[in-house]
């Protein structure tokens, strides 16, 4: 369900039919309010009342709901928070260039500085369009210098690389439980034992980020630290972590690349395009 429906005036209700949250609050606050209620009651969903919304404004949503046997013009729709967007970690400039020559990053993998700590509704697709266009324009204008083709030995070395790890249901569940809306030190430490390397890396970086600024909440660090005084880099991901003495991760070399990526989490407001993106930096992956 798109939150644009709440923007149109749909309201959220508990089992008694009462509203329990300001629907237009930042998305992390709304998610947390729902999650708190669900934890308290053991229910699996709350009700979204969109009966006052013109179905013609959301034809795809309405069609999907009807296909699922729900009539949004007559009944409340059961909803629960879900992972929806990844604010990525590859820092780029305004031409989508990463720090690796010839490598461009667009979309959720990138950290353009366009989004604040809570991505605002419907910015991500626009970001994809805008930055993809800029990336292509830049790449066409700056073709790479011709290179000798890869040698047989280089190709053989590539073939030896392990296949990217795949995710299974257990990985998704553990990440949602311990790296989702509410993060605790115990949960994040548990994730350090995940079988998936990216989950371990997310946990390592999350443990280093001792504040909350949006998207998710660190139970032990609920406030945001002032941007002007905090700069964390992913290089610290190589430090030893509590409970994991000497633990090394195969992703460290990639983390080393990533640590050069300074990520602008410019509070809740959007950062306007044109503002230097590496002004106030903070690690993120
Ligand atoms: C339910 C939902 C609703 C949303 N609603 C909106 C909205 O209303 N407005 C808005 O602006 N944004 C919305 N978004 C967000 C938006 O859809 C995404 O941010 C955007 O599509 C991300 O594009 P992307 O290219 O970065 O990633 P993706 O679209 O995820 O593309 C990544 C691609 O990489 C492929 N891939 C993955 N791993 C590999 C691999 N190892 N090798 C090769 N290929 C691989 C995947 O198959 C996929 O095709 C919504 C997202 C969700 C989940």
Short mmCIF file of C-alpha atoms and ligand atoms in Angstrom, two decimals:
data_model
loop_
_atom_site.label_atom_id
_atom_site.label_comp_id
_atom_site.label_asym_id
_atom_site.label_seq_id
_atom_site.Cartn_x
_atom_site.Cartn_y
_atom_site.Cartn_z
CA UNK A 1 0.00 0.00 0.00
CA UNK A 2 1.40 3.37 -0.90
CA UNK A 3 1.56 6.00 1.80
CA UNK A 4 0.26 8.45 -0.79
CA UNK A 5 -3.16 7.13 0.24
CA UNK A 6 -2.62 8.49 3.74
CA UNK A 7 -1.56 11.71 2.08
CA UNK A 8 -4.97 11.78 0.40
CA UNK A 9 -6.69 11.50 3.77
CA UNK A 10 -6.91 7.79 4.63
CA UNK A 11 -6.71 7.12 8.38
CA UNK A 12 -5.28 4.33 10.54
CA UNK A 13 -7.40 2.59 13.19
CA UNK A 14 -6.91 0.09 15.98
CA UNK A 15 -9.15 -2.91 16.55
CA UNK A 16 -11.61 -0.69 18.44
CA UNK A 17 -11.85 1.58 15.41
CA UNK A 18 -9.96 4.44 17.09
CA UNK A 19 -7.23 6.46 15.44
CA UNK A 20 -3.94 6.07 17.28
CA UNK A 21 -1.35 8.02 15.29
CA UNK A 22 -1.09 11.20 13.28
CA UNK A 23 -1.10 9.66 9.81
CA UNK A 24 1.01 12.40 8.25
CA UNK A 25 3.82 12.14 10.82
CA UNK A 26 7.22 11.07 9.42
CA UNK A 27 7.14 7.51 8.17
CA UNK A 28 9.38 6.12 10.92
CA UNK A 29 7.00 7.49 13.55
CA UNK A 30 3.95 6.04 11.84
CA UNK A 31 5.66 2.64 11.40
CA UNK A 32 6.74 2.59 15.02
CA UNK A 33 3.27 3.50 16.27
CA UNK A 34 1.78 0.63 14.27
CA UNK A 35 4.50 -1.79 15.31
CA UNK A 36 4.12 -0.84 18.99
CA UNK A 37 0.40 -1.43 18.77
CA UNK A 38 0.85 -4.78 17.06
CA UNK A 39 3.41 -5.90 19.66
CA UNK A 40 1.06 -4.81 22.44
CA UNK A 41 -2.05 -6.51 21.07
CA UNK A 42 -0.57 -9.47 19.23
CA UNK A 43 -2.61 -8.48 16.17
CA UNK A 44 -1.08 -8.84 12.72
CA UNK A 45 -2.43 -5.63 11.20
CA UNK A 46 -4.23 -2.35 11.81
CA UNK A 47 -7.04 -0.95 9.67
CA UNK A 48 -6.55 1.63 6.94
CA UNK A 49 -9.76 3.50 6.26
CA UNK A 50 -9.67 4.73 2.69
CA UNK A 51 -13.40 4.76 2.15
CA UNK A 52 -13.36 8.51 1.58
CA UNK A 53 -10.72 8.21 -1.16
CA UNK A 54 -11.77 8.30 -4.79
CA UNK A 55 -10.80 4.83 -6.15
CA UNK A 56 -10.10 6.45 -9.52
CA UNK A 57 -7.04 8.14 -7.95
CA UNK A 58 -5.43 4.80 -7.13
CA UNK A 59 -6.58 2.37 -9.83
CA UNK A 60 -3.68 -0.08 -9.39
CA UNK A 61 -4.00 -0.25 -5.62
CA UNK A 62 -7.75 -0.66 -5.80
CA UNK A 63 -7.45 -3.38 -8.46
CA UNK A 64 -4.89 -5.26 -6.35
CA UNK A 65 -7.09 -5.01 -3.27
CA UNK A 66 -10.13 -6.24 -5.18
CA UNK A 67 -8.08 -9.13 -6.57
CA UNK A 68 -7.26 -9.99 -2.94
CA UNK A 69 -10.96 -9.96 -2.08
CA UNK A 70 -10.98 -6.57 -0.32
CA UNK A 71 -13.33 -3.71 -1.13
CA UNK A 72 -11.66 -0.42 -0.12
CA UNK A 73 -14.87 1.53 -0.67
CA UNK A 74 -16.69 -0.46 2.01
CA UNK A 75 -14.19 -1.92 4.50
CA UNK A 76 -10.97 -1.14 6.34
CA UNK A 77 -7.84 -2.57 4.72
CA UNK A 78 -5.48 -4.56 6.96
CA UNK A 79 -1.97 -3.02 6.84
CA UNK A 80 1.35 -3.52 8.64
CA UNK A 81 4.77 -1.90 8.20
CA UNK A 82 7.10 -3.50 5.66
CA UNK A 83 10.63 -2.94 4.38
CA UNK A 84 10.10 -0.61 1.51
CA UNK A 85 13.21 1.29 0.58
CA UNK A 86 16.95 0.94 1.12
CA UNK A 87 18.87 4.15 1.51
CA UNK A 88 22.00 2.92 -0.18
CA UNK A 89 25.64 3.49 0.59
CA UNK A 90 27.53 4.13 -2.63
CA UNK A 91 28.18 7.82 -2.52
CA UNK A 92 27.85 9.56 -5.85
CA UNK A 93 28.18 13.02 -7.18
CA UNK A 94 25.42 14.71 -9.09
CA UNK A 95 26.36 12.78 -12.25
CA UNK A 96 25.89 9.48 -10.35
CA UNK A 97 29.65 8.87 -10.40
CA UNK A 98 31.03 6.76 -7.59
CA UNK A 99 34.62 7.02 -6.35
CA UNK A 100 35.56 4.08 -8.62
CA UNK A 101 36.37 5.42 -12.10
CA UNK A 102 33.74 4.35 -14.61
CA UNK A 103 31.34 3.04 -11.96
CA UNK A 104 28.02 4.85 -11.69
CA UNK A 105 25.40 4.12 -9.05
CA UNK A 106 21.73 4.97 -9.45
CA UNK A 107 18.67 4.11 -7.39
CA UNK A 108 18.60 2.43 -4.01
CA UNK A 109 22.24 1.40 -4.14
CA UNK A 110 23.33 5.01 -4.38
CA UNK A 111 23.73 7.72 -1.80
CA UNK A 112 23.13 10.90 -3.72
CA UNK A 113 22.25 13.13 -0.80
CA UNK A 114 18.85 13.69 -2.34
CA UNK A 115 16.91 12.02 0.46
CA UNK A 116 16.78 12.95 4.08
CA UNK A 117 16.78 10.42 6.87
CA UNK A 118 13.26 9.42 5.90
CA UNK A 119 12.85 9.23 2.18
CA UNK A 120 9.80 11.24 1.24
CA UNK A 121 7.04 9.57 -0.73
CA UNK A 122 7.58 9.14 -4.45
CA UNK A 123 11.08 10.58 -4.56
CA UNK A 124 12.81 7.35 -5.39
CA UNK A 125 11.50 6.80 -8.88
CA UNK A 126 12.11 10.43 -9.78
CA UNK A 127 15.63 10.03 -8.43
CA UNK A 128 16.14 6.97 -10.66
CA UNK A 129 14.99 8.88 -13.73
CA UNK A 130 16.98 12.01 -13.02
CA UNK A 131 20.22 10.32 -12.00
CA UNK A 132 20.08 7.62 -14.68
CA UNK A 133 19.77 10.34 -17.31
CA UNK A 134 22.64 12.28 -15.79
CA UNK A 135 24.78 9.14 -15.56
CA UNK A 136 24.19 8.23 -19.19
CA UNK A 137 24.88 11.78 -20.34
CA UNK A 138 28.12 11.84 -18.39
CA UNK A 139 29.22 8.39 -19.52
CA UNK A 140 28.60 9.24 -23.17
CA UNK A 141 30.50 12.48 -22.84
CA UNK A 142 33.42 10.79 -21.07
CA UNK A 143 34.04 7.43 -22.74
CA UNK A 144 36.71 5.38 -20.95
CA UNK A 145 40.14 5.14 -22.50
CA UNK A 146 40.51 1.97 -24.58
CA UNK A 147 41.85 -0.89 -22.52
CA UNK A 148 43.53 -4.13 -23.41
CA UNK A 149 41.09 -7.03 -23.26
CA UNK A 150 41.21 -9.15 -20.11
CA UNK A 151 43.81 -11.86 -20.17
CA UNK A 152 42.94 -15.53 -19.87
CA UNK A 153 44.40 -15.50 -16.36
CA UNK A 154 42.22 -12.55 -15.33
CA UNK A 155 39.14 -14.24 -16.76
CA UNK A 156 40.01 -17.45 -14.93
CA UNK A 157 40.43 -15.51 -11.68
CA UNK A 158 37.00 -13.95 -12.20
CA UNK A 159 35.45 -17.34 -12.78
CA UNK A 160 36.86 -18.46 -9.43
CA UNK A 161 34.97 -15.75 -7.53
CA UNK A 162 32.13 -17.11 -5.42
CA UNK A 163 28.60 -16.46 -6.62
CA UNK A 164 26.82 -13.62 -4.81
CA UNK A 165 25.09 -14.83 -1.66
CA UNK A 166 21.37 -15.32 -2.05
CA UNK A 167 18.81 -14.45 0.56
CA UNK A 168 16.33 -16.90 1.99
CA UNK A 169 13.30 -16.40 4.16
CA UNK A 170 15.30 -16.84 7.37
CA UNK A 171 17.72 -14.06 6.35
CA UNK A 172 14.89 -11.71 5.54
CA UNK A 173 13.16 -12.51 8.81
CA UNK A 174 16.25 -12.02 10.95
CA UNK A 175 17.05 -8.71 9.25
CA UNK A 176 13.49 -7.49 9.71
CA UNK A 177 13.43 -8.59 13.34
CA UNK A 178 16.83 -7.27 14.42
CA UNK A 179 17.70 -4.63 11.82
CA UNK A 180 14.22 -3.29 11.13
CA UNK A 181 12.08 -0.62 12.72
CA UNK A 182 13.50 -1.02 16.23
CA UNK A 183 17.17 -1.89 16.70
CA UNK A 184 18.68 -3.07 19.98
CA UNK A 185 22.32 -3.86 20.75
CA UNK A 186 21.34 -7.49 21.43
CA UNK A 187 19.54 -7.81 18.11
CA UNK A 188 22.32 -6.16 16.13
CA UNK A 189 24.91 -8.39 17.79
CA UNK A 190 22.79 -11.41 16.85
CA UNK A 191 22.93 -10.31 13.23
CA UNK A 192 26.73 -10.45 13.31
CA UNK A 193 26.28 -14.24 13.19
CA UNK A 194 24.07 -14.14 10.09
CA UNK A 195 25.01 -16.45 7.26
CA UNK A 196 24.55 -13.58 4.78
CA UNK A 197 27.56 -11.26 4.40
CA UNK A 198 25.46 -8.17 3.68
CA UNK A 199 23.41 -8.75 6.82
CA UNK A 200 26.63 -8.93 8.85
CA UNK A 201 27.87 -5.74 7.24
CA UNK A 202 24.61 -3.91 7.91
CA UNK A 203 24.84 -4.99 11.56
CA UNK A 204 28.45 -3.85 11.85
CA UNK A 205 27.68 -0.42 10.46
CA UNK A 206 24.47 -0.11 12.46
CA UNK A 207 26.37 -0.83 15.67
CA UNK A 208 28.72 2.02 14.87
CA UNK A 209 25.88 4.44 14.36
CA UNK A 210 24.95 5.42 17.89
CA UNK A 211 22.02 7.67 17.17
CA UNK A 212 18.55 7.67 15.61
CA UNK A 213 17.62 10.11 12.88
CA UNK A 214 14.82 8.43 10.95
CA UNK A 215 13.90 5.20 9.16
CA UNK A 216 14.76 3.05 12.19
CA UNK A 217 15.23 3.62 15.89
CA UNK A 218 18.18 2.54 18.05
CA UNK A 219 16.47 1.72 21.35
CA UNK A 220 19.69 2.60 23.20
CA UNK A 221 20.31 5.83 21.26
CA UNK A 222 16.90 7.32 20.50
CA UNK A 223 18.05 10.85 19.63
CA UNK A 224 19.84 12.28 16.66
CA UNK A 225 23.32 13.64 17.22
CA UNK A 226 24.01 17.11 15.82
CA UNK A 227 25.17 16.76 12.24
CA UNK A 228 27.88 19.36 12.59
CA UNK A 229 29.73 17.37 15.22
CA UNK A 230 29.37 13.82 13.97
CA UNK A 231 31.26 12.12 11.22
CA UNK A 232 31.45 8.37 11.15
CA UNK A 233 33.17 6.44 8.46
CA UNK A 234 32.74 2.89 7.37
CA UNK A 235 36.45 2.31 7.98
CA UNK A 236 35.46 1.81 11.58
CA UNK A 237 33.67 -1.32 10.37
CA UNK A 238 37.08 -2.93 10.52
CA UNK A 239 37.38 -2.35 14.22
CA UNK A 240 36.72 -5.28 16.47
CA UNK A 241 33.19 -5.47 17.66
CA UNK A 242 31.94 -6.46 21.09
CA UNK A 243 31.50 -10.21 21.33
CA UNK A 244 33.35 -10.80 18.09
CA UNK A 245 37.02 -10.52 18.97
CA UNK A 246 39.09 -10.38 15.86
CA UNK A 247 36.14 -11.22 13.68
CA UNK A 248 37.04 -10.53 10.09
CA UNK A 249 34.66 -10.45 7.21
CA UNK A 250 35.31 -11.15 3.55
CA UNK A 251 33.46 -7.97 2.78
CA UNK A 252 36.15 -5.85 4.38
CA UNK A 253 37.77 -4.94 1.12
CA UNK A 254 34.42 -3.76 -0.16
CA UNK A 255 33.87 -1.93 3.11
CA UNK A 256 37.19 -0.21 2.53
CA UNK A 257 35.86 1.04 -0.78
CA UNK A 258 32.61 1.95 0.87
CA UNK A 259 34.26 3.82 3.66
CA UNK A 260 35.36 6.40 1.21
CA UNK A 261 31.71 6.90 0.62
CA UNK A 262 30.64 9.58 2.98
CA UNK A 263 26.94 9.65 3.18
CA UNK A 264 24.88 12.73 3.75
CA UNK A 265 21.98 12.05 6.05
CA UNK A 266 20.77 15.59 6.02
CA UNK A 267 18.10 15.37 8.70
CA UNK A 268 14.48 15.00 7.78
CA UNK A 269 14.38 17.56 5.03
CA UNK A 270 15.31 16.77 1.51
CA UNK A 271 18.65 18.01 0.39
CA UNK A 272 18.06 20.14 -2.69
CA UNK A 273 19.97 19.08 -5.76
CA UNK A 274 22.94 21.32 -6.11
CA UNK A 275 23.92 21.31 -2.45
CA UNK A 276 27.35 19.68 -2.08
CA UNK A 277 26.52 16.14 -1.07
CA UNK A 278 29.58 15.51 1.06
CA UNK A 279 29.07 18.47 3.30
CA UNK A 280 27.93 16.83 6.48
CA UNK A 281 28.79 13.22 6.38
CA UNK A 282 27.93 10.07 8.19
CA UNK A 283 28.55 6.46 7.40
CA UNK A 284 25.92 4.39 5.85
CA UNK A 285 25.67 1.14 3.95
C1 LIG B 1 5.87 -1.67 -2.27
C2 LIG B 1 6.71 -0.52 -2.81
C3 LIG B 1 6.09 0.65 -3.20
C4 LIG B 1 6.84 1.70 -3.69
N1 LIG B 1 6.19 2.84 -4.08
C5 LIG B 1 6.90 3.85 -4.60
C6 LIG B 1 6.25 5.03 -5.04
O1 LIG B 1 5.02 5.16 -4.97
N2 LIG B 1 7.01 6.03 -5.55
C7 LIG B 1 8.37 5.93 -5.64
O2 LIG B 1 9.02 6.86 -6.11
N3 LIG B 1 9.02 4.83 -5.23
C8 LIG B 1 8.32 3.78 -4.71
N4 LIG B 1 8.98 2.65 -4.28
C9 LIG B 1 10.42 2.59 -4.35
C10 LIG B 1 10.92 2.35 -5.76
O3 LIG B 1 10.12 1.39 -6.38
C11 LIG B 1 12.36 1.85 -5.68
O4 LIG B 1 13.13 2.71 -4.89
C12 LIG B 1 13.02 1.76 -7.04
O5 LIG B 1 12.28 0.91 -7.88
C13 LIG B 1 14.44 1.23 -6.88
O6 LIG B 1 15.02 1.04 -8.14
P1 LIG B 1 16.43 0.37 -8.25
O7 LIG B 1 16.72 0.30 -9.72
O8 LIG B 1 17.40 1.03 -7.36
O9 LIG B 1 16.25 -1.09 -7.63
P2 LIG B 1 15.35 -2.29 -8.14
O10 LIG B 1 14.12 -1.78 -8.84
O11 LIG B 1 15.19 -3.20 -6.97
O12 LIG B 1 16.26 -2.97 -9.26
C14 LIG B 1 17.37 -3.76 -8.92
C15 LIG B 1 17.48 -4.83 -10.01
O13 LIG B 1 18.69 -5.55 -9.80
C16 LIG B 1 18.42 -6.93 -9.98
N5 LIG B 1 19.42 -7.68 -9.24
C17 LIG B 1 19.52 -7.87 -7.91
N6 LIG B 1 20.60 -8.60 -7.61
C18 LIG B 1 21.22 -8.87 -8.79
C19 LIG B 1 22.40 -9.59 -9.13
N7 LIG B 1 23.18 -10.15 -8.22
N8 LIG B 1 22.72 -9.66 -10.43
C20 LIG B 1 21.95 -9.06 -11.39
N9 LIG B 1 20.82 -8.36 -11.10
C21 LIG B 1 20.48 -8.28 -9.83
C22 LIG B 1 17.02 -7.13 -9.44
O14 LIG B 1 16.42 -8.28 -9.98
C23 LIG B 1 16.33 -5.85 -9.92
O15 LIG B 1 15.79 -5.99 -11.22
C24 LIG B 1 8.25 1.57 -3.79
C25 LIG B 1 8.87 0.39 -3.41
C26 LIG B 1 8.11 -0.65 -2.91
C27 LIG B 1 8.81 -1.92 -2.48
#
